[in-house]
Amino acid sequence: MKAVRGAGILVRHELRLMVSLVLWLARRTHGVGGGSAFGYARGHGAVMFGFAFVCVVETVVMSVLLLAWPTVHAVVLFLDVYTVVIVVALHAANVVRPHVLDPDSGTLRVRRAVHVDLRIPLERIASVRRELRMSHGRADGELNVEVGSQTTVTLELTEPVTHVAFFGRCRKVRVVRFHADEPDALVRALATGRWAARAQGPAPYPGG
């Protein structure tokens, strides 16, 4: 059963990547609605496209080397092309799934591609600050959503929220660090939004 469940998670993951690729090509975003989007993929795209270029070169080389073995050639060509598509789709997911600050619903949505999607009620944010960190150790109650091995914003919460990992493991976190391309703007917006949320009173949060 665990193998079947794991396979289902992987299939959903790749389907969501393909949806992100379509949205990226259509110049649309996912899940922003009436909120404010804050990107985190700036500067990271060059790394992703560099990796994709290397994969393309490998595809061409392997295609030439395996011409004498048609079946192997077809299989390897399919896998190489699919790898290139996945790499581009990962970049697309980073672009079309930004962080979302929505004062109307009283939440901050911290995301990274299709792997992290954490909703934090604004009224639970005790403090927010810009903090550049290049190294992150694992600690109980902390979540580091790194991009390019760095985070630029740190949140401390009054109450924990539940983070669901890729394979469904849940854990409570009270400190969240994540990267934003414009951390100063996000920190200012959060400072305004959380005071507005507290003035309106606590919002229901089923995951907390």
PDB file of N, CA and C in Angstrom, residues 37-99:
ATOM      1  N   ALA A  37       1.045  38.886  -4.948  1.00  0.00           N
ATOM      2  CA  ALA A  37       2.037  37.847  -5.234  1.00  0.00           C
ATOM      3  C   ALA A  37       3.447  38.374  -4.968  1.00  0.00           C
ATOM      4  N   PHE A  38       4.266  37.523  -4.376  1.00  0.00           N
ATOM      5  CA  PHE A  38       5.678  37.842  -4.132  1.00  0.00           C
ATOM      6  C   PHE A  38       6.521  36.685  -4.668  1.00  0.00           C
ATOM      7  N   GLY A  39       7.283  36.971  -5.711  1.00  0.00           N
ATOM      8  CA  GLY A  39       8.061  35.933  -6.361  1.00  0.00           C
ATOM      9  C   GLY A  39       9.310  35.547  -5.592  1.00  0.00           C
ATOM     10  N   TYR A  40       9.887  34.414  -5.973  1.00  0.00           N
ATOM     11  CA  TYR A  40      11.114  33.932  -5.335  1.00  0.00           C
ATOM     12  C   TYR A  40      12.052  33.253  -6.340  1.00  0.00           C
ATOM     13  N   ALA A  41      11.703  33.305  -7.642  1.00  0.00           N
ATOM     14  CA  ALA A  41      12.470  32.567  -8.648  1.00  0.00           C
ATOM     15  C   ALA A  41      13.505  33.421  -9.375  1.00  0.00           C
ATOM     16  N   ARG A  42      13.550  34.713  -9.099  1.00  0.00           N
ATOM     17  CA  ARG A  42      14.481  35.591  -9.811  1.00  0.00           C
ATOM     18  C   ARG A  42      15.931  35.163  -9.534  1.00  0.00           C
ATOM     19  N   GLY A  43      16.706  35.052 -10.562  1.00  0.00           N
ATOM     20  CA  GLY A  43      18.099  34.668 -10.407  1.00  0.00           C
ATOM     21  C   GLY A  43      18.303  33.164 -10.396  1.00  0.00           C
ATOM     22  N   HIS A  44      17.266  32.433  -9.986  1.00  0.00           N
ATOM     23  CA  HIS A  44      17.372  30.972  -9.959  1.00  0.00           C
ATOM     24  C   HIS A  44      17.093  30.371 -11.329  1.00  0.00           C
ATOM     25  N   GLY A  45      16.391  31.150 -12.174  1.00  0.00           N
ATOM     26  CA  GLY A  45      16.041  30.657 -13.505  1.00  0.00           C
ATOM     27  C   GLY A  45      17.269  30.359 -14.346  1.00  0.00           C
ATOM     28  N   ALA A  46      18.317  31.179 -14.219  1.00  0.00           N
ATOM     29  CA  ALA A  46      19.532  30.958 -15.002  1.00  0.00           C
ATOM     30  C   ALA A  46      20.148  29.601 -14.676  1.00  0.00           C
ATOM     31  N   VAL A  47      20.111  29.224 -13.393  1.00  0.00           N
ATOM     32  CA  VAL A  47      20.644  27.918 -12.983  1.00  0.00           C
ATOM     33  C   VAL A  47      19.826  26.798 -13.603  1.00  0.00           C
ATOM     34  N   MET A  48      18.496  26.939 -13.557  1.00  0.00           N
ATOM     35  CA  MET A  48      17.631  25.904 -14.100  1.00  0.00           C
ATOM     36  C   MET A  48      17.807  25.747 -15.601  1.00  0.00           C
ATOM     37  N   PHE A  49      17.891  26.885 -16.306  1.00  0.00           N
ATOM     38  CA  PHE A  49      18.048  26.802 -17.756  1.00  0.00           C
ATOM     39  C   PHE A  49      19.449  26.312 -18.123  1.00  0.00           C
ATOM     40  N   GLY A  50      20.438  26.610 -17.285  1.00  0.00           N
ATOM     41  CA  GLY A  50      21.771  26.061 -17.510  1.00  0.00           C
ATOM     42  C   GLY A  50      21.752  24.554 -17.402  1.00  0.00           C
ATOM     43  N   PHE A  51      21.030  24.045 -16.403  1.00  0.00           N
ATOM     44  CA  PHE A  51      20.899  22.600 -16.234  1.00  0.00           C
ATOM     45  C   PHE A  51      20.149  21.987 -17.408  1.00  0.00           C
ATOM     46  N   ALA A  52      19.089  22.693 -17.861  1.00  0.00           N
ATOM     47  CA  ALA A  52      18.320  22.202 -19.008  1.00  0.00           C
ATOM     48  C   ALA A  52      19.197  22.148 -20.255  1.00  0.00           C
ATOM     49  N   PHE A  53      20.069  23.144 -20.436  1.00  0.00           N
ATOM     50  CA  PHE A  53      20.972  23.158 -21.596  1.00  0.00           C
ATOM     51  C   PHE A  53      21.917  21.957 -21.564  1.00  0.00           C
ATOM     52  N   VAL A  54      22.448  21.650 -20.384  1.00  0.00           N
ATOM     53  CA  VAL A  54      23.318  20.486 -20.244  1.00  0.00           C
ATOM     54  C   VAL A  54      22.564  19.211 -20.616  1.00  0.00           C
ATOM     55  N   CYS A  55      21.304  19.125 -20.187  1.00  0.00           N
ATOM     56  CA  CYS A  55      20.491  17.949 -20.518  1.00  0.00           C
ATOM     57  C   CYS A  55      20.246  17.845 -22.023  1.00  0.00           C
ATOM     58  N   VAL A  56      20.046  18.997 -22.681  1.00  0.00           N
ATOM     59  CA  VAL A  56      19.847  18.993 -24.132  1.00  0.00           C
ATOM     60  C   VAL A  56      21.103  18.497 -24.838  1.00  0.00           C
ATOM     61  N   VAL A  57      22.261  18.992 -24.398  1.00  0.00           N
ATOM     62  CA  VAL A  57      23.528  18.544 -24.993  1.00  0.00           C
ATOM     63  C   VAL A  57      23.694  17.037 -24.818  1.00  0.00           C
ATOM     64  N   GLU A  58      23.381  16.554 -23.617  1.00  0.00           N
ATOM     65  CA  GLU A  58      23.479  15.116 -23.358  1.00  0.00           C
ATOM     66  C   GLU A  58      22.533  14.342 -24.273  1.00  0.00           C
ATOM     67  N   THR A  59      21.332  14.879 -24.477  1.00  0.00           N
ATOM     68  CA  THR A  59      20.356  14.222 -25.338  1.00  0.00           C
ATOM     69  C   THR A  59      20.878  14.073 -26.764  1.00  0.00           C
ATOM     70  N   VAL A  60      21.473  15.148 -27.279  1.00  0.00           N
ATOM     71  CA  VAL A  60      22.008  15.105 -28.645  1.00  0.00           C
ATOM     72  C   VAL A  60      23.151  14.098 -28.751  1.00  0.00           C
ATOM     73  N   VAL A  61      24.047  14.135 -27.786  1.00  0.00           N
ATOM     74  CA  VAL A  61      25.202  13.225 -27.809  1.00  0.00           C
ATOM     75  C   VAL A  61      24.754  11.773 -27.741  1.00  0.00           C
ATOM     76  N   MET A  62      23.850  11.453 -26.800  1.00  0.00           N
ATOM     77  CA  MET A  62      23.384  10.080 -26.655  1.00  0.00           C
ATOM     78  C   MET A  62      22.600   9.628 -27.881  1.00  0.00           C
ATOM     79  N   SER A  63      21.863  10.567 -28.488  1.00  0.00           N
ATOM     80  CA  SER A  63      21.107  10.229 -29.689  1.00  0.00           C
ATOM     81  C   SER A  63      22.034   9.785 -30.816  1.00  0.00           C
ATOM     82  N   VAL A  64      23.176  10.459 -30.951  1.00  0.00           N
ATOM     83  CA  VAL A  64      24.148  10.105 -31.992  1.00  0.00           C
ATOM     84  C   VAL A  64      24.826   8.778 -31.659  1.00  0.00           C
ATOM     85  N   LEU A  65      25.223   8.601 -30.401  1.00  0.00           N
ATOM     86  CA  LEU A  65      25.953   7.400 -30.010  1.00  0.00           C
ATOM     87  C   LEU A  65      25.112   6.129 -30.108  1.00  0.00           C
ATOM     88  N   LEU A  66      23.802   6.266 -29.956  1.00  0.00           N
ATOM     89  CA  LEU A  66      22.947   5.076 -29.903  1.00  0.00           C
ATOM     90  C   LEU A  66      22.182   4.815 -31.195  1.00  0.00           C
ATOM     91  N   LEU A  67      22.562   5.452 -32.285  1.00  0.00           N
ATOM     92  CA  LEU A  67      21.855   5.268 -33.552  1.00  0.00           C
ATOM     93  C   LEU A  67      21.861   3.813 -34.008  1.00  0.00           C
ATOM     94  N   ALA A  68      22.891   3.086 -33.669  1.00  0.00           N
ATOM     95  CA  ALA A  68      22.998   1.692 -34.108  1.00  0.00           C
ATOM     96  C   ALA A  68      22.080   0.752 -33.322  1.00  0.00           C
ATOM     97  N   TRP A  69      21.492   1.234 -32.222  1.00  0.00           N
ATOM     98  CA  TRP A  69      20.598   0.418 -31.404  1.00  0.00           C
ATOM     99  C   TRP A  69      19.244   1.126 -31.307  1.00  0.00           C
ATOM    100  N   PRO A  70      18.393   0.939 -32.297  1.00  0.00           N
ATOM    101  CA  PRO A  70      17.135   1.714 -32.393  1.00  0.00           C
ATOM    102  C   PRO A  70      16.263   1.667 -31.142  1.00  0.00           C
ATOM    103  N   THR A  71      16.117   0.461 -30.541  1.00  0.00           N
ATOM    104  CA  THR A  71      15.243   0.360 -29.362  1.00  0.00           C
ATOM    105  C   THR A  71      15.810   1.128 -28.184  1.00  0.00           C
ATOM    106  N   VAL A  72      17.085   0.907 -27.908  1.00  0.00           N
ATOM    107  CA  VAL A  72      17.743   1.641 -26.824  1.00  0.00           C
ATOM    108  C   VAL A  72      17.737   3.131 -27.113  1.00  0.00           C
ATOM    109  N   HIS A  73      17.981   3.482 -28.374  1.00  0.00           N
ATOM    110  CA  HIS A  73      17.981   4.890 -28.785  1.00  0.00           C
ATOM    111  C   HIS A  73      16.640   5.546 -28.481  1.00  0.00           C
ATOM    112  N   ALA A  74      15.547   4.867 -28.806  1.00  0.00           N
ATOM    113  CA  ALA A  74      14.213   5.425 -28.587  1.00  0.00           C
ATOM    114  C   ALA A  74      13.927   5.617 -27.099  1.00  0.00           C
ATOM    115  N   VAL A  75      14.295   4.612 -26.293  1.00  0.00           N
ATOM    116  CA  VAL A  75      14.040   4.696 -24.856  1.00  0.00           C
ATOM    117  C   VAL A  75      14.840   5.831 -24.219  1.00  0.00           C
ATOM    118  N   VAL A  76      16.145   5.873 -24.538  1.00  0.00           N
ATOM    119  CA  VAL A  76      17.002   6.906 -23.952  1.00  0.00           C
ATOM    120  C   VAL A  76      16.586   8.292 -24.424  1.00  0.00           C
ATOM    121  N   LEU A  77      16.206   8.414 -25.699  1.00  0.00           N
ATOM    122  CA  LEU A  77      15.764   9.711 -26.220  1.00  0.00           C
ATOM    123  C   LEU A  77      14.516  10.188 -25.490  1.00  0.00           C
ATOM    124  N   PHE A  78      13.577   9.279 -25.261  1.00  0.00           N
ATOM    125  CA  PHE A  78      12.358   9.647 -24.535  1.00  0.00           C
ATOM    126  C   PHE A  78      12.691  10.123 -23.123  1.00  0.00           C
ATOM    127  N   LEU A  79      13.537   9.375 -22.428  1.00  0.00           N
ATOM    128  CA  LEU A  79      13.896   9.737 -21.051  1.00  0.00           C
ATOM    129  C   LEU A  79      14.633  11.070 -20.996  1.00  0.00           C
ATOM    130  N   ASP A  80      15.533  11.301 -21.949  1.00  0.00           N
ATOM    131  CA  ASP A  80      16.292  12.553 -21.956  1.00  0.00           C
ATOM    132  C   ASP A  80      15.397  13.754 -22.233  1.00  0.00           C
ATOM    133  N   VAL A  81      14.507  13.597 -23.214  1.00  0.00           N
ATOM    134  CA  VAL A  81      13.590  14.698 -23.537  1.00  0.00           C
ATOM    135  C   VAL A  81      12.654  14.970 -22.357  1.00  0.00           C
ATOM    136  N   TYR A  82      12.178  13.906 -21.722  1.00  0.00           N
ATOM    137  CA  TYR A  82      11.287  14.079 -20.577  1.00  0.00           C
ATOM    138  C   TYR A  82      12.001  14.781 -19.428  1.00  0.00           C
ATOM    139  N   THR A  83      13.285  14.476 -19.255  1.00  0.00           N
ATOM    140  CA  THR A  83      14.071  15.143 -18.214  1.00  0.00           C
ATOM    141  C   THR A  83      14.158  16.645 -18.476  1.00  0.00           C
ATOM    142  N   VAL A  84      14.384  17.019 -19.727  1.00  0.00           N
ATOM    143  CA  VAL A  84      14.444  18.444 -20.080  1.00  0.00           C
ATOM    144  C   VAL A  84      13.105  19.118 -19.776  1.00  0.00           C
ATOM    145  N   VAL A  85      12.016  18.447 -20.139  1.00  0.00           N
ATOM    146  CA  VAL A  85      10.681  19.010 -19.884  1.00  0.00           C
ATOM    147  C   VAL A  85      10.451  19.199 -18.388  1.00  0.00           C
ATOM    148  N   ILE A  86      10.859  18.225 -17.576  1.00  0.00           N
ATOM    149  CA  ILE A  86      10.671  18.314 -16.122  1.00  0.00           C
ATOM    150  C   ILE A  86      11.475  19.474 -15.546  1.00  0.00           C
ATOM    151  N   VAL A  87      12.707  19.657 -16.017  1.00  0.00           N
ATOM    152  CA  VAL A  87      13.541  20.753 -15.509  1.00  0.00           C
ATOM    153  C   VAL A  87      12.892  22.101 -15.813  1.00  0.00           C
ATOM    154  N   VAL A  88      12.415  22.272 -17.047  1.00  0.00           N
ATOM    155  CA  VAL A  88      11.748  23.529 -17.414  1.00  0.00           C
ATOM    156  C   VAL A  88      10.452  23.691 -16.618  1.00  0.00           C
ATOM    157  N   ALA A  89       9.736  22.590 -16.399  1.00  0.00           N
ATOM    158  CA  ALA A  89       8.487  22.648 -15.636  1.00  0.00           C
ATOM    159  C   ALA A  89       8.744  23.033 -14.180  1.00  0.00           C
ATOM    160  N   LEU A  90       9.865  22.587 -13.611  1.00  0.00           N
ATOM    161  CA  LEU A  90      10.217  22.996 -12.245  1.00  0.00           C
ATOM    162  C   LEU A  90      10.416  24.498 -12.160  1.00  0.00           C
ATOM    163  N   HIS A  91      11.114  25.056 -13.150  1.00  0.00           N
ATOM    164  CA  HIS A  91      11.281  26.515 -13.171  1.00  0.00           C
ATOM    165  C   HIS A  91       9.913  27.188 -13.319  1.00  0.00           C
ATOM    166  N   ALA A  92       9.090  26.647 -14.213  1.00  0.00           N
ATOM    167  CA  ALA A  92       7.755  27.216 -14.417  1.00  0.00           C
ATOM    168  C   ALA A  92       6.947  27.213 -13.125  1.00  0.00           C
ATOM    169  N   ALA A  93       7.033  26.108 -12.360  1.00  0.00           N
ATOM    170  CA  ALA A  93       6.290  26.020 -11.100  1.00  0.00           C
ATOM    171  C   ALA A  93       6.761  27.071 -10.103  1.00  0.00           C
ATOM    172  N   ASN A  94       8.062  27.348 -10.079  1.00  0.00           N
ATOM    173  CA  ASN A  94       8.578  28.400  -9.199  1.00  0.00           C
ATOM    174  C   ASN A  94       8.024  29.770  -9.575  1.00  0.00           C
ATOM    175  N   VAL A  95       7.824  29.982 -10.875  1.00  0.00           N
ATOM    176  CA  VAL A  95       7.363  31.296 -11.345  1.00  0.00           C
ATOM    177  C   VAL A  95       5.863  31.467 -11.137  1.00  0.00           C
ATOM    178  N   VAL A  96       5.077  30.453 -11.499  1.00  0.00           N
ATOM    179  CA  VAL A  96       3.613  30.616 -11.493  1.00  0.00           C
ATOM    180  C   VAL A  96       2.995  30.366 -10.124  1.00  0.00           C
ATOM    181  N   ARG A  97       3.771  29.863  -9.165  1.00  0.00           N
ATOM    182  CA  ARG A  97       3.248  29.611  -7.816  1.00  0.00           C
ATOM    183  C   ARG A  97       4.021  30.456  -6.797  1.00  0.00           C
ATOM    184  N   PRO A  98       3.807  31.768  -6.806  1.00  0.00           N
ATOM    185  CA  PRO A  98       4.532  32.656  -5.883  1.00  0.00           C
ATOM    186  C   PRO A  98       3.956  32.571  -4.476  1.00  0.00           C
ATOM    187  N   HIS A  99       4.658  33.219  -3.531  1.00  0.00           N
ATOM    188  CA  HIS A  99       4.052  33.437  -2.215  1.00  0.00           C
ATOM    189  C   HIS A  99       2.858  34.368  -2.411  1.00  0.00           C
TER     190      HIS A  99
END
